[in-house]
mmCIF file of C-alpha atoms in Angstrom:
data_model
loop_
_atom_site.group_PDB
_atom_site.id
_atom_site.type_symbol
_atom_site.label_atom_id
_atom_site.label_comp_id
_atom_site.label_asym_id
_atom_site.label_seq_id
_atom_site.Cartn_x
_atom_site.Cartn_y
_atom_site.Cartn_z
ATOM 1 C CA MET A 1 0.000 0.000 0.000
ATOM 2 C CA THR A 2 1.465 3.329 -1.059
ATOM 3 C CA ALA A 3 1.030 6.538 0.937
ATOM 4 C CA PRO A 4 -2.547 7.724 1.450
ATOM 5 C CA ILE A 5 -4.047 10.682 -0.393
ATOM 6 C CA GLU A 6 -4.530 13.694 1.857
ATOM 7 C CA PHE A 7 -7.961 15.188 1.260
ATOM 8 C CA TYR A 8 -8.643 18.701 2.612
ATOM 9 C CA PHE A 9 -12.279 19.744 2.539
ATOM 10 C CA GLU A 10 -14.559 22.496 3.836
ATOM 11 C CA PHE A 11 -18.103 21.430 4.725
ATOM 12 C CA SER A 12 -19.642 24.480 3.041
ATOM 13 C CA SER A 13 -17.901 23.755 -0.282
ATOM 14 C CA PRO A 14 -20.046 22.306 -3.129
ATOM 15 C CA TYR A 15 -16.948 21.080 -4.969
ATOM 16 C CA GLY A 16 -15.724 19.579 -1.686
ATOM 17 C CA TYR A 17 -18.948 17.591 -1.558
ATOM 18 C CA LEU A 18 -18.571 16.434 -5.175
ATOM 19 C CA ALA A 19 -15.021 15.256 -4.460
ATOM 20 C CA ALA A 20 -16.049 13.598 -1.185
ATOM 21 C CA GLU A 21 -18.511 11.425 -3.082
ATOM 22 C CA ARG A 22 -15.773 10.109 -5.370
ATOM 23 C CA ILE A 23 -12.380 10.274 -3.744
ATOM 24 C CA ASP A 24 -12.289 6.993 -1.838
ATOM 25 C CA ASP A 25 -13.235 5.078 -4.997
ATOM 26 C CA VAL A 26 -10.622 6.914 -7.039
ATOM 27 C CA ALA A 27 -7.985 6.162 -4.411
ATOM 28 C CA ALA A 28 -8.974 2.503 -4.085
ATOM 29 C CA ARG A 29 -8.457 1.971 -7.822
ATOM 30 C CA HIS A 30 -4.813 2.825 -7.205
ATOM 31 C CA GLY A 31 -4.373 0.907 -3.961
ATOM 32 C CA ARG A 32 -4.465 3.994 -1.793
ATOM 33 C CA ASP A 33 -6.316 5.026 1.317
ATOM 34 C CA VAL A 34 -7.542 8.598 1.892
ATOM 35 C CA VAL A 35 -6.891 10.681 4.989
ATOM 36 C CA TRP A 36 -9.745 13.174 5.320
ATOM 37 C CA LYS A 37 -8.988 16.577 6.813
ATOM 38 C CA ALA A 38 -11.776 19.060 7.555
ATOM 39 C CA PHE A 39 -10.654 22.688 7.658
ATOM 40 C CA LEU A 40 -12.237 26.145 7.625
ATOM 41 C CA LEU A 41 -11.841 27.813 4.255
ATOM 42 C CA GLY A 42 -13.061 31.112 5.693
ATOM 43 C CA ALA A 43 -9.686 31.528 7.363
ATOM 44 C CA VAL A 44 -7.937 31.747 4.006
ATOM 45 C CA PHE A 45 -10.150 34.328 2.293
ATOM 46 C CA LYS A 46 -8.663 37.395 3.959
ATOM 47 C CA LEU A 47 -5.087 36.100 3.705
ATOM 48 C CA GLU A 48 -5.478 35.235 0.046
ATOM 49 C CA GLY A 49 -7.712 38.124 -1.015
ATOM 50 C CA THR A 50 -10.466 35.809 -2.196
ATOM 51 C CA GLN A 51 -14.103 35.190 -1.225
ATOM 52 C CA PRO A 52 -16.653 32.386 -1.457
ATOM 53 C CA LEU A 53 -17.137 31.465 -5.134
ATOM 54 C CA THR A 54 -20.818 32.313 -5.234
ATOM 55 C CA GLN A 55 -20.164 35.869 -4.071
ATOM 56 C CA TYR A 56 -18.377 36.860 -7.287
ATOM 57 C CA PRO A 57 -20.898 38.278 -9.777
ATOM 58 C CA ARG A 58 -19.957 36.397 -12.950
ATOM 59 C CA LYS A 59 -17.849 33.597 -11.497
ATOM 60 C CA GLY A 60 -20.619 33.047 -8.961
ATOM 61 C CA GLU A 61 -23.287 32.598 -11.610
ATOM 62 C CA TYR A 62 -21.053 30.274 -13.608
ATOM 63 C CA SER A 63 -20.198 28.276 -10.498
ATOM 64 C CA ARG A 64 -23.820 27.702 -9.537
ATOM 65 C CA HIS A 65 -24.425 26.392 -13.044
ATOM 66 C CA ASP A 66 -21.293 24.266 -12.900
ATOM 67 C CA PHE A 67 -21.970 22.736 -9.459
ATOM 68 C CA ALA A 68 -25.155 21.161 -10.828
ATOM 69 C CA ARG A 69 -23.619 20.292 -14.193
ATOM 70 C CA SER A 70 -20.599 18.621 -12.585
ATOM 71 C CA ALA A 71 -22.865 16.707 -10.190
ATOM 72 C CA ARG A 72 -25.000 15.396 -13.071
ATOM 73 C CA LEU A 73 -21.896 14.384 -15.013
ATOM 74 C CA ASN A 74 -20.790 12.233 -12.083
ATOM 75 C CA GLY A 75 -24.224 10.893 -11.186
ATOM 76 C CA ILE A 76 -24.241 12.711 -7.844
ATOM 77 C CA GLU A 77 -27.422 14.095 -6.320
ATOM 78 C CA PHE A 78 -27.150 17.849 -5.715
ATOM 79 C CA ASN A 79 -29.455 20.677 -4.721
ATOM 80 C CA MET A 80 -27.979 24.092 -4.070
ATOM 81 C CA PRO A 81 -28.873 24.968 -0.460
ATOM 82 C CA ALA A 82 -30.953 28.132 -0.044
ATOM 83 C CA ASN A 83 -28.872 29.121 2.983
ATOM 84 C CA PHE A 84 -25.312 29.312 1.621
ATOM 85 C CA PRO A 85 -22.508 29.560 2.580
ATOM 86 C CA ILE A 86 -22.562 28.410 6.190
ATOM 87 C CA ALA A 87 -19.972 28.600 8.983
ATOM 88 C CA ALA A 88 -19.426 24.883 9.549
ATOM 89 C CA ILE A 89 -17.442 25.179 12.761
ATOM 90 C CA ALA A 90 -19.447 22.724 14.860
ATOM 91 C CA THR A 91 -19.580 20.350 11.871
ATOM 92 C CA SER A 92 -15.801 20.422 11.468
ATOM 93 C CA ARG A 93 -15.238 19.967 15.210
ATOM 94 C CA ALA A 94 -17.640 17.026 15.192
ATOM 95 C CA PHE A 95 -15.603 15.490 12.372
ATOM 96 C CA TRP A 96 -12.363 15.804 14.314
ATOM 97 C CA TRP A 97 -13.964 14.580 17.564
ATOM 98 C CA LEU A 98 -15.111 11.426 15.768
ATOM 99 C CA ASP A 99 -11.803 11.102 13.940
ATOM 100 C CA ALA A 100 -9.872 10.980 17.221
ATOM 101 C CA THR A 101 -11.283 7.525 17.888
ATOM 102 C CA ASP A 102 -12.652 6.252 14.560
ATOM 103 C CA HIS A 103 -11.408 7.450 11.159
ATOM 104 C CA ARG A 104 -14.013 5.413 9.333
ATOM 105 C CA MET A 105 -16.904 6.820 11.319
ATOM 106 C CA ALA A 106 -15.547 10.341 10.829
ATOM 107 C CA LYS A 107 -15.591 9.833 7.041
ATOM 108 C CA GLU A 108 -19.110 8.418 7.197
ATOM 109 C CA PHE A 109 -20.150 11.443 9.219
ATOM 110 C CA ALA A 110 -18.562 13.803 6.695
ATOM 111 C CA ARG A 111 -20.395 12.165 3.809
ATOM 112 C CA ALA A 112 -23.679 12.194 5.754
ATOM 113 C CA ALA A 113 -23.263 15.852 6.679
ATOM 114 C CA TYR A 114 -22.406 16.801 3.098
ATOM 115 C CA ARG A 115 -25.534 15.016 1.833
ATOM 116 C CA ALA A 116 -27.704 16.574 4.542
ATOM 117 C CA PHE A 117 -26.546 19.981 3.306
ATOM 118 C CA PHE A 118 -26.152 19.560 -0.449
ATOM 119 C CA VAL A 119 -29.047 17.172 -1.068
ATOM 120 C CA GLU A 120 -31.557 17.917 1.679
ATOM 121 C CA GLY A 121 -30.663 21.556 2.371
ATOM 122 C CA ARG A 122 -30.453 21.028 6.151
ATOM 123 C CA ASP A 123 -28.383 23.387 8.305
ATOM 124 C CA ILE A 124 -25.359 21.267 9.182
ATOM 125 C CA ALA A 125 -23.782 24.216 11.016
ATOM 126 C CA LYS A 126 -26.087 23.291 13.915
ATOM 127 C CA ALA A 127 -24.413 21.108 16.548
ATOM 128 C CA GLU A 128 -27.692 19.308 17.287
ATOM 129 C CA LEU A 129 -28.003 18.131 13.689
ATOM 130 C CA CYS A 130 -24.353 17.030 13.700
ATOM 131 C CA ALA A 131 -25.056 15.017 16.837
ATOM 132 C CA ASP A 132 -28.097 13.413 15.199
ATOM 133 C CA LEU A 133 -26.104 12.448 12.116
ATOM 134 C CA ALA A 134 -23.281 10.988 14.210
ATOM 135 C CA ALA A 135 -25.700 9.144 16.481
ATOM 136 C CA ALA A 136 -27.224 7.473 13.413
ATOM 137 C CA LEU A 137 -23.747 6.066 12.746
ATOM 138 C CA GLY A 138 -23.417 4.727 16.290
ATOM 139 C CA ALA A 139 -21.680 7.619 18.057
ATOM 140 C CA ASP A 140 -22.660 8.817 21.521
ATOM 141 C CA ARG A 141 -24.810 11.891 20.969
ATOM 142 C CA GLN A 142 -24.176 13.571 24.331
ATOM 143 C CA ALA A 143 -20.467 12.760 24.312
ATOM 144 C CA LEU A 144 -20.163 14.438 20.908
ATOM 145 C CA LEU A 145 -22.032 17.563 22.009
ATOM 146 C CA SER A 146 -19.717 17.869 25.023
ATOM 147 C CA GLY A 147 -16.636 16.854 23.066
ATOM 148 C CA ILE A 148 -16.904 19.587 20.442
ATOM 149 C CA GLU A 149 -16.893 22.197 23.205
ATOM 150 C CA THR A 150 -13.577 21.062 24.714
ATOM 151 C CA PRO A 151 -10.405 23.142 24.305
ATOM 152 C CA GLU A 152 -8.689 20.093 22.781
ATOM 153 C CA ILE A 153 -11.131 19.760 19.866
ATOM 154 C CA LYS A 154 -11.302 23.507 19.311
ATOM 155 C CA ALA A 155 -7.499 23.588 19.171
ATOM 156 C CA LYS A 156 -7.430 20.562 16.858
ATOM 157 C CA LEU A 157 -9.585 22.284 14.216
ATOM 158 C CA ARG A 158 -7.648 25.518 14.582
ATOM 159 C CA ASN A 159 -4.319 23.714 14.199
ATOM 160 C CA GLU A 160 -5.457 21.647 11.226
ATOM 161 C CA THR A 161 -6.738 24.795 9.517
ATOM 162 C CA ASP A 162 -3.513 26.684 10.252
ATOM 163 C CA ASP A 163 -1.387 23.796 9.012
ATOM 164 C CA ALA A 164 -3.432 23.495 5.823
ATOM 165 C CA ILE A 165 -3.068 27.174 5.001
ATOM 166 C CA HIS A 166 0.381 28.005 6.334
ATOM 167 C CA LYS A 167 2.299 24.746 5.952
ATOM 168 C CA ARG A 168 0.636 23.123 2.956
ATOM 169 C CA GLY A 169 -0.431 26.147 0.899
ATOM 170 C CA VAL A 170 -4.076 25.099 0.772
ATOM 171 C CA PHE A 171 -6.281 27.924 -0.552
ATOM 172 C CA GLY A 172 -9.422 26.153 -1.769
ATOM 173 C CA SER A 173 -11.683 23.148 -1.314
ATOM 174 C CA PRO A 174 -11.257 20.372 -2.192
ATOM 175 C CA PHE A 175 -7.466 20.216 -2.080
ATOM 176 C CA MET A 176 -5.600 16.936 -2.409
ATOM 177 C CA PHE A 177 -1.988 15.809 -2.061
ATOM 178 C CA VAL A 178 -0.607 12.641 -3.646
ATOM 179 C CA ASP A 179 2.924 11.999 -2.414
ATOM 180 C CA GLY A 180 3.184 15.750 -1.850
ATOM 181 C CA GLU A 181 1.890 16.710 -5.301
ATOM 182 C CA PRO A 182 -0.988 19.236 -4.955
ATOM 183 C CA PHE A 183 -4.282 19.047 -6.819
ATOM 184 C CA TRP A 184 -6.941 21.722 -6.358
ATOM 185 C CA GLY A 185 -10.554 21.215 -7.289
ATOM 186 C CA ALA A 186 -13.094 18.457 -7.841
ATOM 187 C CA ASP A 187 -12.409 18.762 -11.573
ATOM 188 C CA ARG A 188 -8.805 17.652 -11.040
ATOM 189 C CA LEU A 189 -9.629 14.158 -9.770
ATOM 190 C CA ASP A 190 -9.049 12.780 -13.270
ATOM 191 C CA MET A 191 -5.645 14.439 -13.471
ATOM 192 C CA MET A 192 -4.832 13.165 -9.980
ATOM 193 C CA GLU A 193 -5.829 9.671 -11.029
ATOM 194 C CA ARG A 194 -3.572 9.899 -14.062
ATOM 195 C CA TRP A 195 -0.778 11.077 -11.771
ATOM 196 C CA MET A 196 -1.199 7.977 -9.608
ATOM 197 C CA ALA A 197 -1.444 5.669 -12.614
ATOM 198 C CA THR A 198 1.700 6.997 -14.266
ATOM 199 C CA GLY A 199 3.784 8.079 -11.293
ATOM 200 C CA GLY A 200 3.688 11.668 -12.510
ATOM 201 C CA TRP A 201 5.143 13.527 -15.476
ATOM 202 C CA MET B 1 -21.255 21.538 -39.739
ATOM 203 C CA THR B 2 -22.695 22.500 -36.359
ATOM 204 C CA ALA B 3 -22.193 25.935 -34.802
ATOM 205 C CA PRO B 4 -18.597 26.973 -34.117
ATOM 206 C CA ILE B 5 -17.082 27.048 -30.650
ATOM 207 C CA GLU B 6 -16.549 30.585 -29.369
ATOM 208 C CA PHE B 7 -13.098 30.864 -27.817
ATOM 209 C CA TYR B 8 -12.355 33.914 -25.643
ATOM 210 C CA PHE B 9 -8.713 34.381 -24.760
ATOM 211 C CA GLU B 10 -6.392 36.943 -23.185
ATOM 212 C CA PHE B 11 -2.847 37.059 -24.584
ATOM 213 C CA SER B 12 -1.278 37.324 -21.121
ATOM 214 C CA SER B 13 -3.049 34.168 -19.883
ATOM 215 C CA PRO B 14 -0.968 30.972 -19.547
ATOM 216 C CA TYR B 15 -4.079 28.793 -19.526
ATOM 217 C CA GLY B 16 -5.302 30.723 -22.573
ATOM 218 C CA TYR B 17 -2.089 29.686 -24.335
ATOM 219 C CA LEU B 18 -2.509 26.045 -23.308
ATOM 220 C CA ALA B 19 -6.081 26.035 -24.658
ATOM 221 C CA ALA B 20 -5.055 27.832 -27.852
ATOM 222 C CA GLU B 21 -2.622 25.035 -28.636
ATOM 223 C CA ARG B 22 -5.400 22.420 -28.449
ATOM 224 C CA ILE B 23 -8.781 23.914 -29.196
ATOM 225 C CA ASP B 24 -8.886 23.696 -32.986
ATOM 226 C CA ASP B 25 -7.985 19.998 -32.847
ATOM 227 C CA VAL B 26 -10.594 19.344 -30.166
ATOM 228 C CA ALA B 27 -13.226 21.147 -32.233
ATOM 229 C CA ALA B 28 -12.285 19.386 -35.468
ATOM 230 C CA ARG B 29 -12.831 15.993 -33.839
ATOM 231 C CA HIS B 30 -16.461 17.032 -33.446
ATOM 232 C CA GLY B 31 -16.906 18.659 -36.843
ATOM 233 C CA ARG B 32 -16.759 22.176 -35.458
ATOM 234 C CA ASP B 33 -14.876 25.326 -36.313
ATOM 235 C CA VAL B 34 -13.596 27.754 -33.671
ATOM 236 C CA VAL B 35 -14.198 31.506 -33.636
ATOM 237 C CA TRP B 36 -11.306 33.111 -31.748
ATOM 238 C CA LYS B 37 -12.011 36.240 -29.718
ATOM 239 C CA ALA B 38 -9.185 38.167 -28.080
ATOM 240 C CA PHE B 39 -10.258 40.290 -25.098
ATOM 241 C CA LEU B 40 -8.623 42.152 -22.219
ATOM 242 C CA LEU B 41 -9.027 40.270 -18.963
ATOM 243 C CA GLY B 42 -7.765 43.268 -17.018
ATOM 244 C CA ALA B 43 -11.112 44.948 -17.570
ATOM 245 C CA VAL B 44 -12.884 42.286 -15.523
ATOM 246 C CA PHE B 45 -10.652 42.255 -12.442
ATOM 247 C CA LYS B 46 -12.089 45.358 -10.787
ATOM 248 C CA LEU B 47 -15.680 44.482 -11.714
ATOM 249 C CA GLU B 48 -15.338 40.950 -10.411
ATOM 250 C CA GLY B 49 -13.070 41.628 -7.449
ATOM 251 C CA THR B 50 -10.353 39.327 -8.733
ATOM 252 C CA GLN B 51 -6.721 39.749 -9.805
ATOM 253 C CA PRO B 52 -4.205 37.968 -12.038
ATOM 254 C CA LEU B 53 -3.762 34.390 -10.773
ATOM 255 C CA THR B 54 -0.071 34.724 -10.040
ATOM 256 C CA GLN B 55 -0.665 37.675 -7.711
ATOM 257 C CA TYR B 56 -2.465 35.559 -5.106
ATOM 258 C CA PRO B 57 0.055 34.234 -2.566
ATOM 259 C CA ARG B 58 -0.937 30.554 -2.382
ATOM 260 C CA LYS B 59 -3.063 30.256 -5.508
ATOM 261 C CA GLY B 60 -0.281 32.024 -7.374
ATOM 262 C CA GLU B 61 2.364 29.538 -6.303
ATOM 263 C CA TYR B 62 0.074 26.615 -7.124
ATOM 264 C CA SER B 63 -0.777 28.130 -10.503
ATOM 265 C CA ARG B 64 2.844 28.564 -11.525
ATOM 266 C CA HIS B 65 3.407 24.909 -10.698
ATOM 267 C CA ASP B 66 0.245 23.902 -12.530
ATOM 268 C CA PHE B 67 0.931 25.910 -15.712
ATOM 269 C CA ALA B 68 4.076 23.859 -16.286
ATOM 270 C CA ARG B 69 2.517 20.584 -15.146
ATOM 271 C CA SER B 70 -0.514 21.052 -17.418
ATOM 272 C CA ALA B 71 1.741 21.957 -20.336
ATOM 273 C CA ARG B 72 3.842 18.811 -19.852
ATOM 274 C CA LEU B 73 0.702 16.668 -19.615
ATOM 275 C CA ASN B 74 -0.400 17.941 -23.014
ATOM 276 C CA GLY B 75 3.026 17.905 -24.652
ATOM 277 C CA ILE B 76 3.099 21.687 -24.970
ATOM 278 C CA GLU B 77 6.298 23.676 -24.669
ATOM 279 C CA PHE B 78 6.059 26.251 -21.864
ATOM 280 C CA ASN B 79 8.418 28.623 -20.082
ATOM 281 C CA MET B 80 6.981 31.066 -17.576
ATOM 282 C CA PRO B 81 7.925 34.556 -18.836
ATOM 283 C CA ALA B 82 10.031 36.603 -16.437
ATOM 284 C CA ASN B 83 7.990 39.716 -17.268
ATOM 285 C CA PHE B 84 4.452 38.720 -16.346
ATOM 286 C CA PRO B 85 1.636 39.703 -16.646
ATOM 287 C CA ILE B 86 1.707 42.072 -19.606
ATOM 288 C CA ALA B 87 -0.856 44.531 -20.978
ATOM 289 C CA ALA B 88 -1.448 42.954 -24.369
ATOM 290 C CA ILE B 89 -3.394 45.827 -25.887
ATOM 291 C CA ALA B 90 -1.406 46.182 -29.108
ATOM 292 C CA THR B 91 -1.332 42.396 -29.441
ATOM 293 C CA SER B 92 -5.106 42.147 -29.138
ATOM 294 C CA ARG B 93 -5.637 45.012 -31.576
ATOM 295 C CA ALA B 94 -3.284 43.333 -34.030
ATOM 296 C CA PHE B 95 -5.354 40.182 -33.742
ATOM 297 C CA TRP B 96 -8.590 42.029 -34.543
ATOM 298 C CA TRP B 97 -6.966 44.012 -37.357
ATOM 299 C CA LEU B 98 -5.872 40.771 -39.006
ATOM 300 C CA ASP B 99 -9.208 39.102 -38.258
ATOM 301 C CA ALA B 100 -11.093 41.794 -40.153
ATOM 302 C CA THR B 101 -9.732 40.431 -43.399
ATOM 303 C CA ASP B 102 -8.405 36.934 -42.646
ATOM 304 C CA HIS B 103 -9.668 34.768 -39.749
ATOM 305 C CA ARG B 104 -7.109 32.090 -40.464
ATOM 306 C CA MET B 105 -4.180 34.485 -40.390
ATOM 307 C CA ALA B 106 -5.501 36.041 -37.187
ATOM 308 C CA LYS B 107 -5.499 32.606 -35.527
ATOM 309 C CA GLU B 108 -1.998 31.912 -36.795
ATOM 310 C CA PHE B 109 -0.890 35.247 -35.406
ATOM 311 C CA ALA B 110 -2.475 34.476 -32.032
ATOM 312 C CA ARG B 111 -0.688 31.145 -31.822
ATOM 313 C CA ALA B 112 2.612 32.732 -32.899
ATOM 314 C CA ALA B 113 2.249 35.533 -30.340
ATOM 315 C CA TYR B 114 1.380 33.078 -27.576
ATOM 316 C CA ARG B 115 4.467 31.001 -28.392
ATOM 317 C CA ALA B 116 6.678 34.084 -28.597
ATOM 318 C CA PHE B 117 5.553 34.972 -25.066
ATOM 319 C CA PHE B 118 5.137 31.602 -23.339
ATOM 320 C CA VAL B 119 7.991 29.731 -25.007
ATOM 321 C CA GLU B 120 10.539 32.409 -25.904
ATOM 322 C CA GLY B 121 9.690 35.006 -23.243
ATOM 323 C CA ARG B 122 9.482 37.855 -25.766
ATOM 324 C CA ASP B 123 7.469 40.985 -25.010
ATOM 325 C CA ILE B 124 4.439 40.586 -27.227
ATOM 326 C CA ALA B 125 2.908 43.764 -25.767
ATOM 327 C CA LYS B 126 5.229 45.628 -28.152
ATOM 328 C CA ALA B 127 3.548 46.643 -31.415
ATOM 329 C CA GLU B 128 6.816 46.220 -33.346
ATOM 330 C CA LEU B 129 7.064 42.564 -32.340
ATOM 331 C CA CYS B 130 3.412 42.015 -33.250
ATOM 332 C CA ALA B 131 4.122 43.504 -36.662
ATOM 333 C CA ASP B 132 7.135 41.219 -37.100
ATOM 334 C CA LEU B 133 5.100 38.145 -36.203
ATOM 335 C CA ALA B 134 2.273 39.122 -38.552
ATOM 336 C CA ALA B 135 4.689 39.949 -41.370
ATOM 337 C CA ALA B 136 6.161 36.458 -41.071
ATOM 338 C CA LEU B 137 2.663 35.167 -41.857
ATOM 339 C CA GLY B 138 2.346 37.386 -44.914
ATOM 340 C CA ALA B 139 0.675 40.474 -43.478
ATOM 341 C CA ASP B 140 1.687 44.013 -44.396
ATOM 342 C CA ARG B 141 3.877 45.213 -41.548
ATOM 343 C CA GLN B 142 3.275 48.958 -41.981
ATOM 344 C CA ALA B 143 -0.430 48.544 -42.637
ATOM 345 C CA LEU B 144 -0.745 46.642 -39.363
ATOM 346 C CA LEU B 145 1.179 49.256 -37.378
ATOM 347 C CA SER B 146 -1.111 51.962 -38.768
ATOM 348 C CA GLY B 147 -4.221 49.808 -38.498
ATOM 349 C CA ILE B 148 -3.941 49.139 -34.796
ATOM 350 C CA GLU B 149 -3.900 52.903 -34.136
ATOM 351 C CA THR B 150 -7.211 53.559 -35.901
ATOM 352 C CA PRO B 151 -10.365 54.431 -33.927
ATOM 353 C CA GLU B 152 -12.136 51.488 -35.602
ATOM 354 C CA ILE B 153 -9.731 48.850 -34.293
ATOM 355 C CA LYS B 154 -9.510 50.442 -30.860
ATOM 356 C CA ALA B 155 -13.311 50.416 -30.687
ATOM 357 C CA LYS B 156 -13.439 46.831 -31.943
ATOM 358 C CA LEU B 157 -11.272 45.547 -29.069
ATOM 359 C CA ARG B 158 -13.173 47.654 -26.542
ATOM 360 C CA ASN B 159 -16.530 46.395 -27.818
ATOM 361 C CA GLU B 160 -15.434 42.755 -27.911
ATOM 362 C CA THR B 161 -14.135 43.056 -24.351
ATOM 363 C CA ASP B 162 -17.328 44.752 -23.170
ATOM 364 C CA ASP B 163 -19.504 42.151 -24.874
ATOM 365 C CA ALA B 164 -17.481 39.297 -23.384
ATOM 366 C CA ILE B 165 -17.803 40.649 -19.862
ATOM 367 C CA HIS B 166 -21.224 42.270 -19.876
ATOM 368 C CA LYS B 167 -23.182 40.194 -22.366
ATOM 369 C CA ARG B 168 -21.572 36.768 -22.087
ATOM 370 C CA GLY B 169 -20.489 36.701 -18.438
ATOM 371 C CA VAL B 170 -16.849 35.962 -19.266
ATOM 372 C CA PHE B 171 -14.615 36.391 -16.203
ATOM 373 C CA GLY B 172 -11.516 34.359 -17.019
ATOM 374 C CA SER B 173 -9.286 33.058 -19.798
ATOM 375 C CA PRO B 174 -9.767 30.795 -21.629
ATOM 376 C CA PHE B 175 -13.548 30.853 -21.790
ATOM 377 C CA MET B 176 -15.452 28.801 -24.337
ATOM 378 C CA PHE B 177 -19.080 28.512 -25.439
ATOM 379 C CA VAL B 178 -20.513 25.469 -27.196
ATOM 380 C CA ASP B 179 -24.046 26.180 -28.387
ATOM 381 C CA GLY B 180 -24.257 28.712 -25.575
ATOM 382 C CA GLU B 181 -22.971 26.349 -22.867
ATOM 383 C CA PRO B 182 -20.061 28.001 -20.984
ATOM 384 C CA PHE B 183 -16.771 26.306 -20.127
ATOM 385 C CA TRP B 184 -14.088 28.135 -18.162
ATOM 386 C CA GLY B 185 -10.484 27.007 -18.098
ATOM 387 C CA ALA B 186 -7.983 25.002 -20.109
ATOM 388 C CA ASP B 187 -8.694 22.073 -17.799
ATOM 389 C CA ARG B 188 -12.309 21.964 -19.001
ATOM 390 C CA LEU B 189 -11.514 21.075 -22.617
ATOM 391 C CA ASP B 190 -12.147 17.404 -21.819
ATOM 392 C CA MET B 191 -15.532 18.195 -20.308
ATOM 393 C CA MET B 192 -16.318 20.425 -23.278
ATOM 394 C CA GLU B 193 -15.383 17.604 -25.634
ATOM 395 C CA ARG B 194 -17.667 15.228 -23.747
ATOM 396 C CA TRP B 195 -20.447 17.810 -24.028
ATOM 397 C CA MET B 196 -20.025 17.910 -27.802
ATOM 398 C CA ALA B 197 -19.840 14.120 -28.076
ATOM 399 C CA THR B 198 -22.985 13.519 -26.019
ATOM 400 C CA GLY B 199 -25.023 16.633 -26.746
ATOM 401 C CA GLY B 200 -24.895 17.585 -23.088
ATOM 402 C CA TRP B 201 -26.336 16.154 -19.889
#
């Protein structure tokens, strides 16, 4: 087994959702695992001089069209949430709280939260909904609600976000690394797959 | 013959160059012609709240890496110019001056100018160099130098740029339309090709 793909994602990112639906399958075809890393994209906007995609006038309109088009191309259910973007702080903390004891359950939670938001339009920024989604996967609802309020989990999300931005150069979602090689965007999964198949070029 | 692809490009855009090297072949595989349309991307930055890719700290570093990586993937020669970006006003006017009488020569000029900039690092913003490149294709050097200073050609570039931004929603380079369907970016040529092959989805 070669090194895992590192997968950075923001819960409020439509392209993050589209990549989340595909990335483990893409990786498996090349004998790789995926390490999922939730981070807060909002932290990068001021540093980078950017803003959420949908807030640009022309790029925003194009993006809304392309989210749905890219979802259809990949057979992924997608409905643009009416309330967008959201500040998915509790969601990201819940991911890391679960991840501390069970990577697999954390991934399942991430996929469930993404679908709750980008298919059903539910407000996954709410801790109560995060707890419900995690409980459905077997997690302890009350333990999660307490856990995401601890200094340790708050620091974990802050540190992961800082590392992503300051150490790895992450500026968007999704953002993947294959043996250190960076790939930005759900529309680069094919290029990333070719990179794994060929060993790079 | 179905409707031609509309291809909007900015001469100072590395991804515009990468698309320019491929787009006529991609179109020909689907029985289509390509209408090339030079425009000035600089006009959109203030309206959209964006800036040239390489001026973002993290996205800029990633982009410089990706220009070269994407070029290698497609077998295209590429050297990042030391003087970048440039204000390719004379270049774009030269394109439209040639296009008024000879679409084919205008395309050849665009490809030659792109290569002069992104392979040889020459300053294609200079009218004299544009005239040299066009003369090598058979154009009248002096007529071009006079032509690009006429009110008609200046207005033509201004109008094409305004139309691109205000009527078509173009906000980046390259930007393509297939039967009205928009595709942004050199890395969307594959998706665009799939759209033509399937009739859309």
